[in-house]
Coordinates of C-alpha atoms in Angstrom, one line a residue:
X1 CA -1.4 -69.1 -14.0
X2 CA -2.1 -67.9 -17.5
X3 CA -0.9 -64.3 -17.8
X4 CA -3.8 -63.6 -20.1
X5 CA -6.2 -64.3 -17.3
X6 CA -4.7 -61.4 -15.2
X7 CA -6.1 -58.0 -15.5
X8 CA -4.0 -55.4 -17.3
X9 CA -1.5 -53.6 -15.2
X10 CA -0.9 -49.9 -15.4
X11 CA 1.0 -47.2 -13.6
X12 CA -0.6 -46.1 -10.3
X13 CA -2.3 -42.8 -10.4
X14 CA 0.0 -40.0 -9.1
X15 CA -1.2 -37.3 -6.7
X16 CA -0.9 -34.2 -8.7
X17 CA -1.2 -30.5 -8.0
X18 CA -2.5 -28.6 -11.0
X19 CA -1.4 -25.1 -12.1
X20 CA -5.0 -23.9 -11.4
X21 CA -4.9 -25.3 -7.8
X22 CA -1.5 -23.9 -7.1
X23 CA -2.5 -20.4 -8.3
X24 CA -5.7 -20.5 -6.3
X25 CA -3.7 -21.3 -3.1
X26 CA -0.9 -18.9 -3.8
X27 CA -3.2 -16.1 -4.9
X28 CA -2.4 -13.0 -6.8
X29 CA 0.1 -11.9 -4.2
X30 CA 3.1 -13.7 -5.8
X31 CA 2.2 -14.6 -9.4
X32 CA 0.4 -13.1 -12.3
X33 CA -0.6 -15.4 -15.1
X34 CA 0.3 -14.1 -18.6
X35 CA -0.7 -17.0 -20.8
X36 CA -1.4 -20.8 -20.4
X37 CA -1.6 -22.4 -23.9
X38 CA -2.1 -25.9 -22.4
X39 CA -4.7 -24.7 -19.9
X40 CA -4.5 -24.7 -16.1
X41 CA -5.0 -28.4 -15.7
X42 CA -1.2 -29.0 -16.2
X43 CA 0.4 -30.9 -13.3
X44 CA 3.1 -29.1 -11.3
X45 CA 5.5 -31.2 -9.4
X46 CA 8.1 -28.7 -8.2
X47 CA 10.0 -25.5 -8.6
X48 CA 13.5 -24.8 -9.8
X49 CA 15.7 -21.9 -10.7
X50 CA 17.1 -21.5 -14.2
X51 CA 20.9 -22.0 -14.3
X52 CA 22.5 -20.7 -17.4
X53 CA 25.7 -22.7 -16.7
X54 CA 23.7 -26.0 -16.6
X55 CA 21.1 -25.9 -19.3
X56 CA 18.2 -28.3 -19.0
X57 CA 14.9 -28.6 -17.1
X58 CA 12.9 -31.1 -15.2
X59 CA 9.5 -32.0 -16.6
X60 CA 6.4 -30.5 -15.0
X61 CA 8.2 -28.0 -12.8
X62 CA 7.8 -24.3 -12.6
X63 CA 11.1 -22.7 -13.7
X64 CA 12.0 -19.3 -12.2
X65 CA 13.9 -17.4 -15.0
X66 CA 15.9 -15.2 -12.7
X67 CA 17.7 -12.5 -14.5
X68 CA 16.0 -13.1 -17.9
X69 CA 14.3 -10.0 -19.4
X70 CA 10.9 -11.1 -20.6
X71 CA 11.3 -8.7 -23.5
X72 CA 14.5 -10.2 -24.8
X73 CA 15.3 -12.9 -27.4
X74 CA 16.8 -14.9 -24.5
X75 CA 13.3 -15.2 -23.0
X76 CA 12.0 -16.8 -26.2
X77 CA 14.9 -19.2 -26.2
X78 CA 14.1 -20.2 -22.6
X79 CA 10.5 -20.9 -23.5
X80 CA 11.5 -23.1 -26.5
X81 CA 13.9 -25.1 -24.3
X82 CA 11.2 -25.4 -21.6
X83 CA 8.8 -26.8 -24.2
X84 CA 11.2 -29.5 -25.2
X85 CA 11.4 -30.7 -21.6
X86 CA 7.6 -30.4 -21.0
X87 CA 8.0 -27.8 -18.3
X88 CA 4.8 -26.7 -16.6
X89 CA 5.6 -23.0 -16.7
X90 CA 8.2 -20.3 -16.7
X91 CA 8.1 -17.4 -14.3
X92 CA 9.8 -14.1 -15.4
X93 CA 10.6 -11.2 -13.1
X94 CA 8.3 -8.3 -12.3
X95 CA 7.8 -5.5 -14.9
X96 CA 5.7 -7.5 -17.3
X97 CA 6.1 -7.9 -21.0
X98 CA 6.7 -5.0 -23.2
X99 CA 7.1 -4.4 -27.0
X100 CA 7.9 -8.1 -27.5
X101 CA 4.7 -9.3 -25.9
X102 CA 3.6 -10.8 -29.2
X103 CA 6.9 -12.8 -29.6
X104 CA 6.7 -14.0 -26.0
X105 CA 3.1 -15.2 -26.4
X106 CA 3.8 -16.9 -29.7
X107 CA 6.8 -18.7 -28.3
X108 CA 4.7 -19.8 -25.3
X109 CA 2.0 -21.2 -27.5
X110 CA 4.4 -23.0 -29.8
X111 CA 6.2 -24.5 -26.7
X112 CA 2.9 -25.3 -24.9
X113 CA 4.4 -23.7 -21.8
X114 CA 2.5 -21.3 -19.3
X115 CA 4.1 -17.9 -18.8
X116 CA 3.8 -16.2 -15.4
X117 CA 5.2 -13.0 -13.9
X118 CA 6.5 -12.5 -10.4
X119 CA 4.7 -9.6 -8.7
X120 CA 6.8 -6.5 -7.8
X121 CA 6.3 -6.9 -4.1
X122 CA 7.4 -10.6 -3.9
X123 CA 11.2 -11.1 -4.2
X124 CA 12.7 -14.2 -5.8
X125 CA 13.6 -15.8 -2.5
X126 CA 10.2 -15.2 -1.1
X127 CA 8.6 -16.6 -4.2
X128 CA 10.6 -19.9 -3.9
X129 CA 9.3 -20.3 -0.3
X130 CA 5.7 -19.4 -1.3
X131 CA 5.7 -21.8 -4.2
X132 CA 7.1 -24.7 -2.3
X133 CA 4.6 -24.1 0.5
X134 CA 1.9 -23.8 -2.1
X135 CA 2.8 -27.1 -3.7
X136 CA 2.9 -28.8 -0.4
X137 CA -0.4 -27.3 0.9
X138 CA -2.2 -27.6 -2.4
X139 CA -1.8 -31.4 -2.3
X140 CA -3.2 -31.7 1.3
X141 CA -6.7 -33.1 1.5
X142 CA -8.8 -30.5 3.2
X143 CA -10.6 -33.0 5.5
X144 CA -14.2 -32.8 6.7
X145 CA -13.7 -29.8 8.9
X146 CA -12.4 -27.5 6.1
X147 CA -14.3 -28.8 3.1
X148 CA -17.1 -26.3 3.6
X149 CA -14.7 -23.4 4.2
X150 CA -14.0 -21.1 1.3
X151 CA -10.2 -20.9 0.6
X152 CA -8.7 -18.1 2.8
X153 CA -11.8 -17.7 5.1
X154 CA -9.9 -18.0 8.4
X155 CA -12.8 -16.9 10.5
X156 CA -15.0 -19.8 9.4
X157 CA -12.0 -22.1 9.8
X158 CA -11.5 -21.0 13.4
X159 CA -15.2 -21.6 14.1
X160 CA -14.9 -25.1 12.6
X161 CA -11.9 -26.0 14.7
X162 CA -13.6 -24.6 17.8
X163 CA -16.6 -26.8 17.3
X164 CA -14.5 -30.0 17.0
X165 CA -12.0 -29.2 19.8
X166 CA -14.5 -27.8 22.2
X167 CA -12.7 -24.5 23.0
X168 CA -12.0 -21.0 21.8
X169 CA -9.6 -20.7 18.8
X170 CA -7.2 -18.1 17.5
X171 CA -5.3 -18.4 14.3
X172 CA -2.0 -16.4 14.2
X173 CA 0.8 -15.7 11.7
X174 CA 4.5 -16.5 12.4
X175 CA 4.9 -13.2 14.2
X176 CA 1.9 -14.1 16.5
X177 CA -0.4 -11.5 15.0
X178 CA -4.0 -12.6 15.2
X179 CA -5.5 -13.4 11.8
X180 CA -8.8 -14.8 13.0
X181 CA -10.6 -16.1 16.1
X182 CA -13.6 -18.1 16.8
X183 CA -16.8 -16.5 18.0
X184 CA -18.0 -17.2 21.5
X185 CA -20.5 -15.7 23.8
X186 CA -18.9 -17.0 27.0
X187 CA -16.2 -15.4 29.1
X188 CA -12.7 -16.0 27.9
X189 CA -9.4 -15.8 29.9
X190 CA -7.5 -12.6 30.2
X191 CA -4.7 -13.6 27.9
X192 CA -7.1 -14.4 25.0
X193 CA -8.9 -11.1 25.7
X194 CA -5.6 -9.1 25.5
X195 CA -4.5 -11.0 22.4
X196 CA -7.7 -10.4 20.5
X197 CA -8.0 -6.7 21.6
X198 CA -4.4 -6.0 20.6
X199 CA -4.7 -8.2 17.5
X200 CA -1.4 -9.9 18.6
X201 CA 0.1 -11.8 21.5
X202 CA 1.3 -9.1 24.0
X203 CA 5.1 -8.4 23.4
X204 CA 5.9 -9.3 27.0
X205 CA 4.3 -12.6 26.6
X206 CA 6.2 -13.4 23.4
X207 CA 9.4 -12.4 25.1
X208 CA 8.7 -14.8 28.0
X209 CA 7.8 -17.7 25.7
X210 CA 11.0 -17.1 23.6
X211 CA 13.1 -17.1 26.7
X212 CA 11.5 -20.4 27.9
X213 CA 12.3 -22.1 24.5
X214 CA 8.6 -22.4 23.7
X215 CA 9.0 -21.5 20.0
X216 CA 11.7 -24.1 19.4
X217 CA 9.4 -26.7 20.8
X218 CA 6.4 -25.4 18.8
X219 CA 8.1 -25.5 15.5
X220 CA 9.5 -29.0 16.2
X221 CA 6.3 -30.9 17.1
X222 CA 2.8 -31.3 15.8
X223 CA 0.8 -30.3 18.9
X224 CA 1.8 -28.8 22.3
X225 CA -0.5 -29.2 25.3
X226 CA -0.6 -27.2 28.6
X227 CA -2.9 -28.3 31.4
X228 CA -5.0 -25.8 33.2
X229 CA -3.0 -23.8 35.9
X230 CA -4.6 -21.4 38.3
X231 CA -6.4 -18.8 36.3
X232 CA -4.9 -20.2 33.0
X233 CA -7.2 -22.6 31.1
X234 CA -6.1 -25.8 29.4
X235 CA -4.5 -24.9 26.1
X236 CA -3.4 -26.6 22.9
X237 CA -1.3 -25.1 20.1
X238 CA -0.2 -26.5 16.7
X239 CA 2.2 -25.1 14.1
X240 CA 1.0 -24.8 10.5
X241 CA 3.7 -25.8 8.1
X242 CA 4.0 -26.6 4.4
X243 CA 7.0 -27.3 2.2
X244 CA 9.4 -26.5 5.0
X245 CA 7.8 -23.0 5.5
X246 CA 6.2 -22.0 8.8
X247 CA 2.9 -20.4 8.0
X248 CA 1.5 -19.7 11.4
X249 CA -0.2 -21.4 14.4
X250 CA -3.6 -22.4 15.7
X251 CA -4.4 -22.1 19.4
X252 CA -7.2 -23.7 21.4
X253 CA -8.2 -22.6 24.9
X254 CA -10.8 -24.2 27.2
X255 CA -13.7 -22.0 28.0
X256 CA -15.7 -21.4 31.2
X257 CA -13.8 -24.1 33.1
X258 CA -14.9 -26.9 30.8
X259 CA -12.2 -29.3 29.6
X260 CA -11.4 -29.6 25.9
X261 CA -13.0 -32.4 23.8
X262 CA -11.3 -35.8 24.4
X263 CA -10.1 -35.9 20.8
X264 CA -9.1 -32.2 20.7
X265 CA -5.4 -32.9 20.1
X266 CA -6.2 -35.1 17.1
X267 CA -8.7 -32.6 15.8
X268 CA -6.1 -29.8 16.1
X269 CA -3.5 -31.9 14.4
X270 CA -5.8 -32.5 11.4
X271 CA -6.8 -28.8 11.5
X272 CA -3.1 -27.7 11.2
X273 CA -2.7 -29.8 8.0
X274 CA -6.0 -28.6 6.5
X275 CA -5.2 -24.9 7.4
X276 CA -2.0 -24.7 5.4
X277 CA -3.6 -23.7 2.0
X278 CA -5.9 -21.4 3.9
X279 CA -3.1 -19.5 5.6
X280 CA -1.0 -19.4 2.5
X281 CA -3.9 -18.0 0.5
X282 CA -4.7 -15.5 3.2
X283 CA -1.1 -14.3 3.5
X284 CA -1.0 -13.4 -0.3
X285 CA -4.6 -12.3 -0.6
X286 CA -3.8 -8.8 0.7
X287 CA -1.7 -8.3 -2.4
X288 CA -4.9 -8.2 -4.5
X289 CA -5.3 -4.7 -3.1
X290 CA -1.7 -3.9 -4.2
X291 CA -2.5 -5.2 -7.7
X292 CA -5.4 -2.8 -7.9
X293 CA -3.3 0.0 -6.5
X294 CA -0.5 -0.7 -8.9
X295 CA -2.8 -0.6 -11.9
X296 CA -4.4 2.6 -10.7
X297 CA -1.0 4.3 -10.0
X298 CA 0.1 3.4 -13.5
X299 CA -2.9 4.9 -15.1
X300 CA -2.7 8.1 -12.9
X301 CA 0.9 8.5 -14.0
X302 CA -0.1 8.2 -17.7
X303 CA 1.7 4.9 -18.3
X304 CA -0.8 2.2 -17.5
X305 CA -3.5 0.2 -19.2
X306 CA -7.1 1.3 -18.5
X307 CA -8.4 -2.1 -19.4
X308 CA -6.3 -3.7 -16.6
X309 CA -7.5 -1.1 -14.1
X310 CA -11.1 -1.6 -15.1
X311 CA -10.9 -5.3 -14.7
X312 CA -9.0 -5.4 -11.4
X313 CA -11.0 -2.6 -9.7
X314 CA -14.4 -3.4 -11.3
X315 CA -14.7 0.1 -12.6
X316 CA -16.5 1.1 -15.8
X317 CA -13.8 2.0 -18.4
X318 CA -16.0 4.7 -20.1
X319 CA -18.0 6.0 -17.1
X320 CA -17.7 9.3 -15.2
X321 CA -14.8 9.3 -12.7
X322 CA -12.7 11.6 -10.7
X323 CA -9.7 11.8 -8.4
X324 CA -9.5 13.2 -4.8
X325 CA -6.1 14.2 -3.3
X326 CA -6.0 13.8 0.5
X327 CA -3.4 15.1 2.9
X328 CA -3.2 14.9 6.7
X329 CA 0.5 15.6 7.4
X330 CA 1.1 12.0 8.6
X331 CA 4.4 11.8 6.8
X332 CA 3.8 8.3 5.4
X333 CA 4.5 5.0 7.2
X334 CA 2.0 3.2 9.3
X335 CA -0.1 6.4 9.8
X336 CA -0.5 6.7 6.0
X337 CA -1.6 3.1 5.8
X338 CA -4.3 3.7 8.4
X339 CA -5.4 6.8 6.5
X340 CA -5.8 4.7 3.3
X341 CA -7.9 2.1 5.2
X342 CA -10.1 4.8 6.6
X343 CA -10.6 6.4 3.2
X344 CA -11.6 3.1 1.6
X345 CA -14.0 2.3 4.4
X346 CA -15.6 5.7 4.4
X347 CA -16.2 5.5 0.6
X348 CA -17.5 2.0 0.8
X349 CA -20.0 3.1 3.5
X350 CA -21.3 5.9 1.2
X351 CA -21.7 3.5 -1.7
X352 CA -18.7 4.8 -3.8
X353 CA -16.5 2.6 -5.8
X354 CA -13.0 3.8 -4.9
X355 CA -9.4 2.8 -5.2
X356 CA -7.0 4.4 -2.7
X357 CA -3.4 4.9 -3.9
X358 CA -0.7 6.0 -1.5
X359 CA 1.5 8.7 -2.9
X360 CA 4.1 9.7 -0.2
X361 CA 2.6 12.0 2.3
X362 CA -0.8 12.1 0.5
X363 CA -3.3 9.6 -0.9
X364 CA -5.1 9.7 -4.2
X365 CA -8.6 8.3 -4.4
X366 CA -9.9 7.1 -7.7
X367 CA -13.7 7.3 -7.8
X368 CA -15.7 5.6 -10.5
X369 CA -19.3 5.1 -11.4
X370 CA -20.2 8.7 -10.8
X371 CA -23.4 10.4 -12.0
X372 CA -23.4 10.9 -15.8
X373 CA -24.5 14.5 -15.3
X374 CA -21.3 16.5 -14.5
X375 CA -23.1 19.0 -12.3
X376 CA -24.6 16.3 -10.1
X377 CA -21.4 14.3 -10.1
X378 CA -19.5 17.4 -9.0
X379 CA -21.9 18.1 -6.2
X380 CA -21.7 14.5 -4.9
X381 CA -17.9 14.7 -5.0
X382 CA -17.9 17.9 -2.9
X383 CA -20.3 16.4 -0.4
X384 CA -18.1 13.3 -0.1
X385 CA -15.0 15.5 0.3
X386 CA -16.6 17.5 3.1
X387 CA -17.8 14.4 4.9
X388 CA -14.4 12.8 4.6
X389 CA -12.5 15.9 5.9
X390 CA -14.9 16.3 8.8
X391 CA -14.8 12.7 10.0
X392 CA -11.1 12.1 9.3
X393 CA -10.1 15.3 11.0
X394 CA -12.0 14.3 14.1
X395 CA -10.8 10.8 14.1
X396 CA -7.1 11.5 13.5
X397 CA -7.1 14.8 15.5
X398 CA -5.4 16.7 12.7
X399 CA -6.4 18.9 9.8
X400 CA -7.2 16.8 6.8
X401 CA -7.3 18.7 3.5
X402 CA -8.8 17.4 0.3
X403 CA -8.4 18.6 -3.3
X404 CA -11.3 17.7 -5.6
X405 CA -10.4 16.7 -9.1
X406 CA -12.4 17.5 -12.2
X407 CA -15.0 14.9 -13.2
X408 CA -13.9 13.3 -16.4
X409 CA -15.4 10.8 -18.8
X410 CA -13.4 7.5 -18.9
X411 CA -10.5 6.1 -17.0
X412 CA -8.1 7.2 -19.7
X413 CA -8.6 10.8 -18.5
X414 CA -7.8 10.2 -14.9
X415 CA -4.4 11.9 -15.2
X416 CA -6.2 15.1 -16.0
X417 CA -8.4 14.8 -12.9
X418 CA -5.4 13.9 -10.8
X419 CA -3.6 17.1 -11.9
X420 CA -6.6 19.3 -11.0
X421 CA -7.0 17.5 -7.6
X422 CA -3.4 18.0 -6.6
X423 CA -3.4 21.6 -7.8
X424 CA -6.4 22.2 -5.6
X425 CA -4.7 20.5 -2.6
X426 CA -1.5 22.4 -3.1
X427 CA -3.4 25.6 -3.1
X428 CA -5.2 24.6 0.2
X429 CA -1.8 23.8 1.8
X430 CA -0.2 27.1 0.6
X431 CA -3.2 29.2 1.7
X432 CA -3.8 27.6 5.0
X433 CA -6.9 29.1 6.7
X434 CA -10.2 27.4 7.5
X435 CA -11.0 26.0 4.1
X436 CA -10.1 22.3 4.0
X437 CA -11.9 21.1 0.8
X438 CA -11.8 22.8 -2.6
X439 CA -11.7 22.3 -6.3
X440 CA -9.5 24.4 -8.5
X441 CA -12.4 26.7 -9.2
X442 CA -12.8 27.4 -5.5
X443 CA -9.2 28.4 -5.1
X444 CA -8.5 29.9 -8.5
X445 CA -6.3 32.7 -7.2
X446 CA -4.0 30.4 -5.2
X447 CA -3.9 28.0 -8.2
X448 CA -3.0 30.9 -10.4
X449 CA -0.1 31.9 -8.1
X450 CA 1.2 28.3 -8.1
X451 CA 1.2 28.2 -11.9
X452 CA 3.0 31.6 -12.0
X453 CA 5.6 30.3 -9.5
X454 CA 6.1 27.1 -11.6
X455 CA 6.7 29.2 -14.6
X456 CA 9.1 31.6 -12.8
X457 CA 11.3 28.7 -11.6
X458 CA 12.6 28.5 -15.2
X459 CA 13.3 32.2 -15.4
X460 CA 16.9 33.3 -14.7
X461 CA 16.7 36.7 -12.9
X462 CA 19.6 39.2 -12.7
X463 CA 21.9 38.4 -9.8
X464 CA 21.8 41.7 -8.0
X465 CA 18.1 42.3 -7.5
X466 CA 17.1 44.0 -4.1
X467 CA 15.9 40.7 -2.7
X468 CA 19.1 38.9 -3.7
X469 CA 21.1 41.7 -2.0
X470 CA 19.1 41.2 1.2
X471 CA 19.6 37.5 1.2
X472 CA 23.3 38.0 1.0
X473 CA 23.2 40.6 3.7
X474 CA 21.4 38.2 6.1
X475 CA 23.9 35.5 5.3
X476 CA 26.8 37.7 6.2
X477 CA 25.3 39.2 9.4
X478 CA 24.2 36.7 12.1
X479 CA 20.8 37.6 13.5
X480 CA 19.9 39.9 10.7
X481 CA 16.3 39.6 9.5
X482 CA 16.2 41.9 6.5
X483 CA 14.3 39.4 4.3
X484 CA 11.7 38.7 7.0
X485 CA 11.2 42.4 7.6
X486 CA 10.6 43.2 3.9
X487 CA 8.2 40.2 3.6
X488 CA 6.1 41.4 6.6
X489 CA 6.1 45.0 5.3
X490 CA 5.0 44.0 1.8
X491 CA 2.5 41.4 3.1
X492 CA 0.8 44.2 5.1
X493 CA 0.8 46.7 2.2
X494 CA 3.2 49.1 3.9
X495 CA 1.1 49.3 7.1
X496 CA 3.8 49.8 9.7
X497 CA 1.8 49.1 12.9
X498 CA 0.4 45.8 11.4
X499 CA 3.8 44.7 10.1
X500 CA 5.5 45.5 13.4
X501 CA 2.9 43.4 15.3
X502 CA 3.5 40.5 12.9
X503 CA 7.2 40.7 13.6
X504 CA 6.9 41.4 17.3
X505 CA 8.9 44.6 17.2
X506 CA 8.2 48.3 18.0
X507 CA 6.9 50.4 15.1
X508 CA 10.0 52.7 15.4
X509 CA 12.3 49.7 15.2
X510 CA 10.5 48.6 12.0
X511 CA 10.8 52.0 10.5
X512 CA 14.6 51.9 11.2
X513 CA 14.8 48.5 9.5
X514 CA 13.0 49.7 6.4
X515 CA 15.5 52.6 6.1
X516 CA 18.3 50.0 6.3
X517 CA 16.6 47.8 3.7
X518 CA 16.4 50.6 1.2
X519 CA 20.0 51.5 1.8
X520 CA 21.3 47.9 1.5
X521 CA 19.1 46.7 -1.3
X522 CA 18.4 50.0 -3.2
X523 CA 14.8 48.9 -3.6
X524 CA 12.3 51.6 -4.5
X525 CA 9.3 50.8 -2.3
X526 CA 7.2 53.5 -4.1
X527 CA 7.5 51.5 -7.4
X528 CA 4.7 49.0 -8.1
X529 CA 7.1 47.0 -10.3
X530 CA 9.8 46.8 -7.6
X531 CA 7.2 45.6 -5.1
X532 CA 5.8 43.0 -7.5
X533 CA 9.3 41.6 -8.3
X534 CA 10.2 41.5 -4.6
X535 CA 6.9 39.7 -3.7
X536 CA 7.5 37.1 -6.4
X537 CA 11.1 36.5 -5.4
X538 CA 10.1 36.2 -1.7
X539 CA 7.5 33.6 -2.7
X540 CA 10.2 31.7 -4.5
X541 CA 12.3 31.7 -1.4
X542 CA 9.4 30.2 0.6
X543 CA 8.8 27.5 -2.1
X544 CA 10.5 24.2 -1.1
X545 CA 10.6 23.3 -4.8
X546 CA 12.7 26.4 -5.5
X547 CA 16.4 26.8 -5.1
X548 CA 16.4 29.6 -2.6
X549 CA 16.8 29.4 1.2
X550 CA 13.9 28.5 3.5
X551 CA 11.8 31.2 4.9
X552 CA 13.5 33.0 7.8

C-alpha cells in the first residue's frame, strides 16, 4: 500500500493534569500560588524533591525546593535551572518572599516557571503525600454521579451515592470521623445513629474492628460487603485512595429492611474513585480559614499586608473596623477552638463580617464593614459585645469577658484597636466584679493603673523598702503572713474590723500583726507617701508579669 495513502500518524494524546486542576483539588491548605508566567494550563506529571548533590530536573514536574530560602540568590539559580528543564513549577518553603520578591518574580518570568509556597501548617512530608494524591485524583474522571457535585461538597456527594446504591451513606476520614452523611427521613440503625450523633464511629466499635482485622481488609480491597445480621442491616464500605494515600471511606447501609440496589457494589466502587478529589479538597479546605487567620494575625501584630487581609477576608481595606478581645479562661486547646467557632457563628448570625484569631487563652475578633459614623459604630460594637458575653457565658457555663477596641478607619490601624481592646480586657480581668464588657473609656481607672504598673516595672527601687523587708521576713519564717496582712490593712483604708474579716482573724490579732509589721519593716503608716509606695509594690507582687513572688 502506498504510504502516501495512509493518514498522517501523530503521538497519541496524553492524559494530563493541569496546574489549575491540581490547585483546585489540593486547595489553599497546602500551596499558595505566587506567580505563574506560563499560566495555569501547564501540565503537571509528578512531584520531586530538589537534590543539591544530583542537579537536574524532570520536565513538567513540581519541584519541592526543600531548604532553599526564597529570598536567596540560590532560589534564583534554582528557577533558572528549572526553566532549562521545562519544569512545571517550583515550591519553596513557608515564609513567603521578602525583600528579593522582585528578583524571584523576574527569574520566574524569564524561566517560564510557576512559583508556589508551602503553607506554614503543611509540612514537607505532608505536602508530598497531598500532591501525589492530588495528581492521582485530579486525573480521575468524575463519572455521572459526581459531575453535578461541586468540588468538596461531600453532603451532596453522599446524597448522590445514596440514590444510586439504595441505602443510607456516611463519608468518613481515615480516623473514622464523619465528614458527611446522606439525608433520609426513614429510621436508621442504632450504629448509624450513634455515629452521626457523635460525628465519628464510637471508639469501642473502632477498637473491635481493629482487633478483628477489619482495617487491614478495608485498605486492601475495593469494596467490603456484610450481609444483614439480626438488628444489623446489610452494609457496604469502600476505601477512598489516591496516589498511595488513604483519604477516607464511604459506607452504605440498607434502610428500613430493604435490600441495597442490585448494582450497589459497583456504584460504590465508582463512587470511591470519583470521591478522591472531593475528599482531598475537603481535607485541605479548612486551611482557607487558617489563611485568613494568618493574614489577620500578621496585620494585628503590625507586620502584615492589609491588601492580603482585605482580599482573603473580603473586608473593605479603608472601611470602619474594630477589634474585640474575648477571654473565657478555657486555657486554649479544644475548648479555645470551640470558642472561636461560636464567636464566628454568633457574628455571622448578627450580620457582622468577622475574622476570629486565636491568641493563646484569648481570641481576637476583627470586625469590618462597621457604620461610618463612629458613635453608631461604637454603640453597635457594645451591643454585640453584651450579646456575645451573655450567650457565651450561658452556653459555656463560665464568665466570658470582652474588651471593646476603638473603632478605627482602615485595616492598617487595626493594631491600635487591638491594643485598646486588650487593655480593656486586662482591666476587666484585674478588676473582676460584675462588669464583663467594657471599652477603655468604661474602665479608665483600671487601665490607668495598668499603664502605671507597666511603667513601674522598668523602675529600680531601693532594695530595703518596707515591703521588701516584709517579703524577706515571710520567706524566712514559715507560716508568716506579714505581706498579706499589710495588703488587707491598706486595701481597707486602715479599717481594722473590715481587714480582720477579710483575713479571717480576730481584730486584736490584726492589731498585734500591724505592730509587728511596723517593727520589722519600719513603715510609717501615717505617711501618705509610704502607703502609696507600699500599695504600688504590693500590686507589682500580684502582677504575673512582674518579678516578685505571687500573692500570698
